[in-house]
């Protein structure tokens, strides 16, 4: 206790340290980073490879499989999922969850090298593989630009201007433009004209290359200088292209405009589109540097955009679609308000129990603990965000526990006649070790969460660190600052104020009588608790299970899929109709639509879909979060009825990434037809359950394919190669590249398009003329047949095996866990052919991994906990008493979840682990007091009674401060379940501490009542 004595004697040092801590805490709060939510690492990368002209199965076998073989040698690899579509391979690389964030960049470099090493093994015609390792980057400030009557080229120009301005802003890391359409120059002519003139696509390509190529013309030397000669004749406008002279193989010259229609256009089909309130738009997404403050960055960006808007042409609008800085500021302000309410509540409870002066003095330790924690948070790079602020609120009640115990013990010692400093030092020496052990144990109970390799562990890591740091500071200040303020500001009672018996009031005597009754009927009491525990465990089946809760935001999203094979223009039309329908509701403030693929990741937990032409996402912003919840619920029921042709999923924002479907029964095997059969069986089982919504096949519906079968004999006689045939067909549909038009820094492709308006089906395609420059012939004359067949538009694999899943959602009012439990047995009973396997994917797999990850370090935490308890008490009986109390806390947890209606998931589990630490702390101090009184000469029975009576006030104070301090979190959607767990669990645990602990102690030590 030399340290305590030092701080009591060296007043100036103590005061200086407290001033520095207060100033440091205020400075840290002002300067530290502020985020909306705790960051976590998305441990995925995308490897995208184009293979134009290949079918999905060809893409899978010739490109994807080659790349997967190289990637699978990564030691950190967890699993691979691939999506193969016509002309495109998309591999999602998932790395092991225990891989640390700081190791990710090195890992992606290894992935890039492995992908690069096998590029030579890819088939001719395959493009270069692109490794997208910034897949998880968050571009949290998202703007959209619209313009009345503006073209995409004009919108892009404004977006680029904005990008250049925003990149000047402090802490801006990256700016990404979304929704830009690739411009083209379209040259449309009929095959008949080409055949008649003898012009080939190669002739047009040569003409473009010859005239538009940048050539060094050298220069001439004068007496003193060298004058550069600049080549001219490049294309600077559409008119220049129209004047281009094409020379046929026969030597004839043609002006391009005389034989073709030339116009500007955009690449078709478009890869993605964007709309804001129905208008065509381009998005600008902005990210902050890792060490930056997103609130400050967003504020500076907003100032910059306000200036930029003044320079925009008339009719243009710049809308803030999502502002993470504003959202972070609102979230932080809400939590700061909750924090202030919690502090006031805790101090008010202290005032009620121990009076104004003592309450303020003890409560001051809470403030210093928070200030010291803020200093450590800033030093450790932990920002103020939802998790770290919630941690302070959760720890609020526990932060005063140590100070309450020390101050109560010191005050009691003074009431017994001790001198002030002796009373303080005696209180510190008798409580320091038990409080340290109890504090360390409280921190240890969070250890499994912190070391969990699952994403939820990373999500809650800041919560665990902040709770651990603040609890240790509370112990330090309880033995330094609390004794100091007692010495300086608490008056020692005069001799005439001393009480003969400290705990001899009417209420204490009634409590003694209750304790006598409980100890006398100890077996019945404990038996009743066991019975209640069994009933509580059974009641958990009635509590809805949701692993990670939704967030309370004014935003939500709507994902929409149309049947595979749908044109992106049709998807755009339906998505616009859905957006118009949603916008007709008065709750809606703004709506933006993204067709073809999801927008940049403006929110960390967003999931990416696309590119696929049948997909669209609608981002809805309501006026308030309350209206958002109401409209979300309404649309879940109404949209499927209004738009039956589309599969629509209405989502709320969550803390962890959403999945494509809540439930996925995944089958793996070598034959797609067998997988299709198994998947359809599982879908039928799903559809029989009335709680299931949108049961479907992951691969989607089959789509029509037209296959002209090239006949080398017939085509050879006509001198038409397979390449010529397919180039002619491509010119009919998407356009054949024949040159490049340099538009400043852009390379605009020049596409040759054939006039094939009459081609609408396989039969009319047969009449379409293909050419080789010298002659042309109908397609039917160079093919053996033109087949119409069906194929899956996508082929998916899982760890290099063909993979197909039966997917479904759940009806409103049901949960994934509930529906899964009802369909699980029948699907798992399906007989699988040899070589085929099955597992549950999606949320079930993720939740199972989360619980397993949580359990990984639970044994270690439990062993350390037991070691500390045994070392503290020097025997086994008292630690066993404490461990017997812990499961009984589930009784209060079950009651709380049933009464409040919150779902039970990862956050309530984390709350229960923290609750165990609180319970252990109270029981340790109580048992230690029993032992102290027994060693002082009191018989064991009366030691139990009097120790419990003497600990009643501190236990009730500690429990009340924690319970009432947590009430603000009870109204937070994300943390409400955790708050309910702690509030109701601790309330019941207080009864356990004051009644069941004495009963167990008497039972274990076979205590008989002394006469």
Tab-separated table of C-alpha atoms in Angstrom, residues 679-955:
chain	number	residue	atom	x	y	z
A	679	UNK	CA	-31.414	-28.715	-55.959
A	680	UNK	CA	-34.962	-28.944	-57.299
A	681	UNK	CA	-35.789	-31.597	-54.688
A	682	UNK	CA	-34.560	-29.249	-51.943
A	683	UNK	CA	-36.519	-26.340	-53.449
A	684	UNK	CA	-39.718	-28.410	-53.353
A	685	UNK	CA	-39.120	-29.150	-49.660
A	686	UNK	CA	-38.602	-25.438	-49.007
A	687	UNK	CA	-41.755	-24.441	-50.871
A	688	UNK	CA	-43.900	-26.750	-48.729
A	689	UNK	CA	-43.094	-24.611	-45.683
A	690	UNK	CA	-45.432	-21.568	-45.478
A	691	UNK	CA	-42.727	-19.515	-43.723
A	692	UNK	CA	-40.372	-19.809	-46.713
A	693	UNK	CA	-40.155	-16.988	-49.265
A	694	UNK	CA	-38.716	-17.032	-52.785
A	695	UNK	CA	-37.291	-20.548	-52.965
A	696	UNK	CA	-35.118	-20.692	-56.085
A	697	UNK	CA	-32.089	-22.177	-57.813
A	698	UNK	CA	-28.824	-20.293	-57.360
A	699	UNK	CA	-27.967	-20.762	-61.043
A	700	UNK	CA	-31.267	-19.197	-62.064
A	701	UNK	CA	-33.449	-20.231	-64.977
A	702	UNK	CA	-32.016	-21.609	-68.194
A	703	UNK	CA	-31.827	-19.191	-71.116
A	704	UNK	CA	-32.142	-19.592	-74.884
A	705	UNK	CA	-28.988	-19.806	-76.991
A	706	UNK	CA	-28.761	-19.693	-80.802
A	707	UNK	CA	-25.833	-21.756	-82.115
A	708	UNK	CA	-24.875	-21.449	-85.792
A	709	UNK	CA	-22.903	-24.655	-86.449
A	710	UNK	CA	-20.087	-23.716	-88.842
A	711	UNK	CA	-19.727	-26.080	-91.838
A	712	UNK	CA	-16.083	-25.977	-93.015
A	713	UNK	CA	-16.889	-27.694	-96.329
A	714	UNK	CA	-19.749	-25.436	-97.426
A	715	UNK	CA	-18.113	-22.302	-96.044
A	716	UNK	CA	-14.753	-23.284	-97.521
A	717	UNK	CA	-16.243	-23.391	-100.999
A	718	UNK	CA	-17.467	-19.833	-100.488
A	719	UNK	CA	-14.164	-18.712	-98.973
A	720	UNK	CA	-15.792	-17.612	-95.682
A	721	UNK	CA	-13.873	-18.489	-92.557
A	722	UNK	CA	-15.366	-19.126	-89.128
A	723	UNK	CA	-13.857	-15.854	-87.906
A	724	UNK	CA	-15.480	-13.944	-90.783
A	725	UNK	CA	-18.806	-15.588	-90.030
A	726	UNK	CA	-18.740	-14.724	-86.325
A	727	UNK	CA	-17.478	-11.178	-86.999
A	728	UNK	CA	-20.469	-10.646	-89.266
A	729	UNK	CA	-22.822	-11.915	-86.555
A	730	UNK	CA	-21.161	-9.686	-83.953
A	731	UNK	CA	-21.595	-6.695	-86.223
A	732	UNK	CA	-25.294	-7.523	-86.299
A	733	UNK	CA	-25.620	-7.417	-82.499
A	734	UNK	CA	-23.025	-5.547	-80.451
A	735	UNK	CA	-20.796	-4.109	-83.143
A	736	UNK	CA	-17.369	-5.136	-84.413
A	737	UNK	CA	-14.386	-2.949	-83.359
A	738	UNK	CA	-12.608	-1.604	-86.440
A	739	UNK	CA	-10.636	1.316	-85.015
A	740	UNK	CA	-9.988	3.825	-82.257
A	741	UNK	CA	-10.992	7.476	-82.133
A	742	UNK	CA	-8.854	9.483	-79.727
A	743	UNK	CA	-11.063	11.917	-77.838
A	744	UNK	CA	-8.514	13.809	-75.728
A	745	UNK	CA	-7.359	11.259	-73.112
A	746	UNK	CA	-10.060	8.745	-74.062
A	747	UNK	CA	-9.768	6.000	-76.615
A	748	UNK	CA	-13.256	5.702	-78.099
A	749	UNK	CA	-13.844	2.454	-80.001
A	750	UNK	CA	-15.198	2.683	-83.516
A	751	UNK	CA	-17.747	-0.095	-84.046
A	752	UNK	CA	-18.976	-1.446	-87.332
A	753	UNK	CA	-22.649	-2.368	-87.079
A	754	UNK	CA	-24.694	-4.159	-89.693
A	755	UNK	CA	-28.229	-3.114	-90.488
A	756	UNK	CA	-30.063	-6.227	-89.345
A	757	UNK	CA	-33.424	-4.853	-88.263
A	758	UNK	CA	-35.231	-7.811	-89.803
A	759	UNK	CA	-33.286	-10.404	-87.759
A	760	UNK	CA	-35.484	-11.311	-84.800
A	761	UNK	CA	-35.134	-15.120	-84.452
A	762	UNK	CA	-33.061	-18.111	-85.529
A	763	UNK	CA	-34.919	-18.470	-88.850
A	764	UNK	CA	-34.396	-14.868	-89.935
A	765	UNK	CA	-30.778	-15.102	-88.733
A	766	UNK	CA	-30.258	-17.808	-91.337
A	767	UNK	CA	-31.138	-15.300	-94.071
A	768	UNK	CA	-28.651	-12.760	-92.720
A	769	UNK	CA	-25.735	-12.246	-95.128
A	770	UNK	CA	-22.189	-12.828	-93.907
A	771	UNK	CA	-19.211	-11.641	-95.926
A	772	UNK	CA	-15.506	-11.987	-96.451
A	773	UNK	CA	-14.981	-8.899	-98.596
A	774	UNK	CA	-15.038	-10.652	-101.950
A	775	UNK	CA	-18.427	-12.200	-101.582
A	776	UNK	CA	-21.307	-12.675	-99.198
A	777	UNK	CA	-23.696	-15.506	-98.493
A	778	UNK	CA	-26.658	-16.155	-96.207
A	779	UNK	CA	-25.619	-17.563	-92.846
A	780	UNK	CA	-27.629	-20.731	-93.543
A	781	UNK	CA	-25.308	-21.521	-96.516
A	782	UNK	CA	-22.132	-21.597	-94.398
A	783	UNK	CA	-23.600	-23.597	-91.479
A	784	UNK	CA	-24.804	-27.169	-91.171
A	785	UNK	CA	-27.642	-25.975	-88.892
A	786	UNK	CA	-28.704	-23.068	-86.703
A	787	UNK	CA	-29.701	-24.635	-83.405
A	788	UNK	CA	-31.847	-23.139	-80.701
A	789	UNK	CA	-30.917	-24.674	-77.376
A	790	UNK	CA	-30.947	-23.889	-73.651
A	791	UNK	CA	-28.171	-23.391	-71.133
A	792	UNK	CA	-27.589	-22.142	-67.617
A	793	UNK	CA	-26.423	-18.531	-67.999
A	794	UNK	CA	-24.003	-19.043	-65.132
A	795	UNK	CA	-21.938	-21.914	-63.770
A	796	UNK	CA	-20.822	-21.754	-60.153
A	797	UNK	CA	-18.159	-23.716	-58.325
A	798	UNK	CA	-17.049	-24.107	-54.719
A	799	UNK	CA	-13.436	-25.145	-54.150
A	800	UNK	CA	-13.117	-26.296	-57.787
A	801	UNK	CA	-16.255	-28.451	-57.658
A	802	UNK	CA	-19.442	-27.651	-59.518
A	803	UNK	CA	-21.763	-26.175	-56.919
A	804	UNK	CA	-25.493	-25.448	-56.968
A	805	UNK	CA	-27.619	-24.218	-54.075
A	806	UNK	CA	-31.314	-24.256	-53.245
A	807	UNK	CA	-31.906	-20.767	-51.857
A	808	UNK	CA	-34.745	-19.132	-49.988
A	809	UNK	CA	-35.655	-16.275	-47.714
A	810	UNK	CA	-38.209	-16.174	-44.901
A	811	UNK	CA	-41.603	-14.551	-44.659
A	812	UNK	CA	-41.897	-11.351	-42.568
A	813	UNK	CA	-42.309	-12.250	-38.905
A	814	UNK	CA	-40.161	-15.395	-39.134
A	815	UNK	CA	-36.431	-15.830	-38.567
A	816	UNK	CA	-33.768	-17.793	-40.385
A	817	UNK	CA	-33.130	-20.032	-37.369
A	818	UNK	CA	-36.828	-20.845	-37.047
A	819	UNK	CA	-37.355	-21.749	-40.712
A	820	UNK	CA	-34.046	-23.597	-41.005
A	821	UNK	CA	-34.906	-25.822	-38.047
A	822	UNK	CA	-38.204	-26.777	-39.732
A	823	UNK	CA	-36.793	-27.733	-43.152
A	824	UNK	CA	-33.407	-29.026	-42.053
A	825	UNK	CA	-34.200	-32.645	-41.267
A	826	UNK	CA	-36.021	-33.377	-44.535
A	827	UNK	CA	-33.323	-31.849	-46.739
A	828	UNK	CA	-30.535	-33.562	-44.838
A	829	UNK	CA	-32.379	-36.876	-45.288
A	830	UNK	CA	-32.133	-36.635	-49.088
A	831	UNK	CA	-30.163	-39.513	-50.617
A	832	UNK	CA	-27.081	-38.250	-52.464
A	833	UNK	CA	-25.452	-40.191	-55.334
A	834	UNK	CA	-21.845	-41.293	-54.950
A	835	UNK	CA	-19.441	-38.394	-55.464
A	836	UNK	CA	-21.911	-35.726	-54.329
A	837	UNK	CA	-21.823	-33.791	-51.060
A	838	UNK	CA	-23.991	-31.261	-49.273
A	839	UNK	CA	-23.666	-28.536	-46.635
A	840	UNK	CA	-25.626	-25.562	-45.309
A	841	UNK	CA	-24.177	-22.300	-46.598
A	842	UNK	CA	-25.012	-18.598	-46.132
A	843	UNK	CA	-26.144	-17.347	-42.718
A	844	UNK	CA	-26.256	-20.768	-41.081
A	845	UNK	CA	-22.618	-21.437	-41.998
A	846	UNK	CA	-21.597	-17.941	-40.960
A	847	UNK	CA	-23.387	-18.179	-37.606
A	848	UNK	CA	-22.001	-21.628	-36.911
A	849	UNK	CA	-18.494	-20.366	-37.607
A	850	UNK	CA	-19.146	-17.349	-35.383
A	851	UNK	CA	-20.215	-19.499	-32.421
A	852	UNK	CA	-17.337	-21.925	-32.990
A	853	UNK	CA	-14.907	-19.004	-33.153
A	854	UNK	CA	-16.339	-17.633	-29.907
A	855	UNK	CA	-15.922	-21.062	-28.296
A	856	UNK	CA	-12.305	-21.375	-29.471
A	857	UNK	CA	-10.844	-19.295	-26.661
A	858	UNK	CA	-13.608	-19.876	-24.121
A	859	UNK	CA	-11.783	-22.855	-22.514
A	860	UNK	CA	-8.627	-20.735	-22.101
A	861	UNK	CA	-10.593	-17.887	-20.522
A	862	UNK	CA	-12.385	-20.349	-18.253
A	863	UNK	CA	-9.129	-21.993	-17.149
A	864	UNK	CA	-7.523	-18.629	-16.395
A	865	UNK	CA	-10.654	-17.622	-14.494
A	866	UNK	CA	-10.534	-20.784	-12.360
A	867	UNK	CA	-6.793	-20.387	-11.734
A	868	UNK	CA	-7.312	-16.823	-10.478
A	869	UNK	CA	-10.196	-17.871	-8.220
A	870	UNK	CA	-8.283	-20.799	-6.728
A	871	UNK	CA	-5.182	-18.624	-6.241
A	872	UNK	CA	-7.287	-15.916	-4.587
A	873	UNK	CA	-9.130	-18.167	-2.141
A	874	UNK	CA	-6.565	-20.948	-1.757
A	875	UNK	CA	-9.190	-23.701	-2.005
A	876	UNK	CA	-11.652	-25.285	-4.431
A	877	UNK	CA	-14.974	-24.933	-2.624
A	878	UNK	CA	-15.330	-21.172	-2.935
A	879	UNK	CA	-14.469	-21.087	-6.687
A	880	UNK	CA	-17.037	-23.879	-7.199
A	881	UNK	CA	-19.646	-21.778	-5.369
A	882	UNK	CA	-18.948	-18.899	-7.766
A	883	UNK	CA	-19.111	-21.179	-10.819
A	884	UNK	CA	-22.444	-22.600	-9.637
A	885	UNK	CA	-23.909	-19.098	-9.555
A	886	UNK	CA	-23.022	-18.281	-13.170
A	887	UNK	CA	-25.481	-20.535	-15.064
A	888	UNK	CA	-28.337	-19.291	-12.894
A	889	UNK	CA	-27.929	-15.841	-14.445
A	890	UNK	CA	-29.598	-17.271	-17.579
A	891	UNK	CA	-32.895	-17.156	-15.685
A	892	UNK	CA	-32.854	-13.366	-15.699
A	893	UNK	CA	-31.584	-13.268	-19.292
A	894	UNK	CA	-34.494	-15.446	-20.502
A	895	UNK	CA	-37.041	-13.294	-18.664
A	896	UNK	CA	-35.526	-10.124	-20.129
A	897	UNK	CA	-35.526	-11.367	-23.721
A	898	UNK	CA	-39.105	-12.604	-23.469
A	899	UNK	CA	-40.371	-9.365	-21.913
A	900	UNK	CA	-38.560	-6.978	-24.270
A	901	UNK	CA	-39.007	-9.025	-27.454
A	902	UNK	CA	-35.394	-8.646	-28.573
A	903	UNK	CA	-33.779	-11.387	-30.644
A	904	UNK	CA	-31.069	-13.549	-29.102
A	905	UNK	CA	-27.817	-13.541	-31.052
A	906	UNK	CA	-24.154	-12.678	-30.924
A	907	UNK	CA	-24.561	-9.353	-29.113
A	908	UNK	CA	-26.693	-10.769	-26.271
A	909	UNK	CA	-24.154	-13.614	-25.963
A	910	UNK	CA	-21.413	-10.988	-25.630
A	911	UNK	CA	-23.566	-9.200	-23.053
A	912	UNK	CA	-23.994	-12.423	-21.077
A	913	UNK	CA	-20.227	-12.970	-21.039
A	914	UNK	CA	-19.799	-9.479	-19.633
A	915	UNK	CA	-22.603	-10.157	-17.168
A	916	UNK	CA	-20.677	-13.137	-15.826
A	917	UNK	CA	-17.756	-10.848	-15.029
A	918	UNK	CA	-20.040	-8.523	-13.071
A	919	UNK	CA	-21.552	-11.423	-11.120
A	920	UNK	CA	-18.159	-12.906	-10.298
A	921	UNK	CA	-16.916	-9.545	-9.018
A	922	UNK	CA	-19.833	-9.179	-6.591
A	923	UNK	CA	-19.600	-12.771	-5.362
A	924	UNK	CA	-15.819	-12.547	-4.873
A	925	UNK	CA	-16.140	-9.461	-2.690
A	926	UNK	CA	-18.971	-11.064	-0.687
A	927	UNK	CA	-17.125	-14.353	-0.083
A	928	UNK	CA	-13.943	-12.433	0.794
A	929	UNK	CA	-15.913	-10.442	3.385
A	930	UNK	CA	-17.294	-13.695	4.864
A	931	UNK	CA	-13.754	-14.999	5.200
A	932	UNK	CA	-12.491	-11.731	6.721
A	933	UNK	CA	-15.207	-11.765	9.381
A	934	UNK	CA	-14.668	-15.456	10.091
A	935	UNK	CA	-10.912	-14.934	10.503
A	936	UNK	CA	-11.717	-12.063	12.897
A	937	UNK	CA	-13.310	-14.558	15.269
A	938	UNK	CA	-16.988	-14.567	14.277
A	939	UNK	CA	-18.551	-17.998	13.894
A	940	UNK	CA	-19.114	-19.077	10.266
A	941	UNK	CA	-22.921	-18.879	10.355
A	942	UNK	CA	-22.976	-15.308	11.668
A	943	UNK	CA	-20.067	-14.434	9.334
A	944	UNK	CA	-22.263	-15.409	6.402
A	945	UNK	CA	-25.183	-13.366	7.711
A	946	UNK	CA	-23.243	-10.251	8.733
A	947	UNK	CA	-20.941	-10.233	5.708
A	948	UNK	CA	-23.966	-10.432	3.387
A	949	UNK	CA	-25.715	-7.659	5.311
A	950	UNK	CA	-22.600	-5.461	5.195
A	951	UNK	CA	-22.217	-6.047	1.432
A	952	UNK	CA	-25.884	-5.317	0.653
A	953	UNK	CA	-25.508	-1.590	0.159
A	954	UNK	CA	-22.405	-1.768	-2.152
A	955	UNK	CA	-23.948	-4.641	-4.152
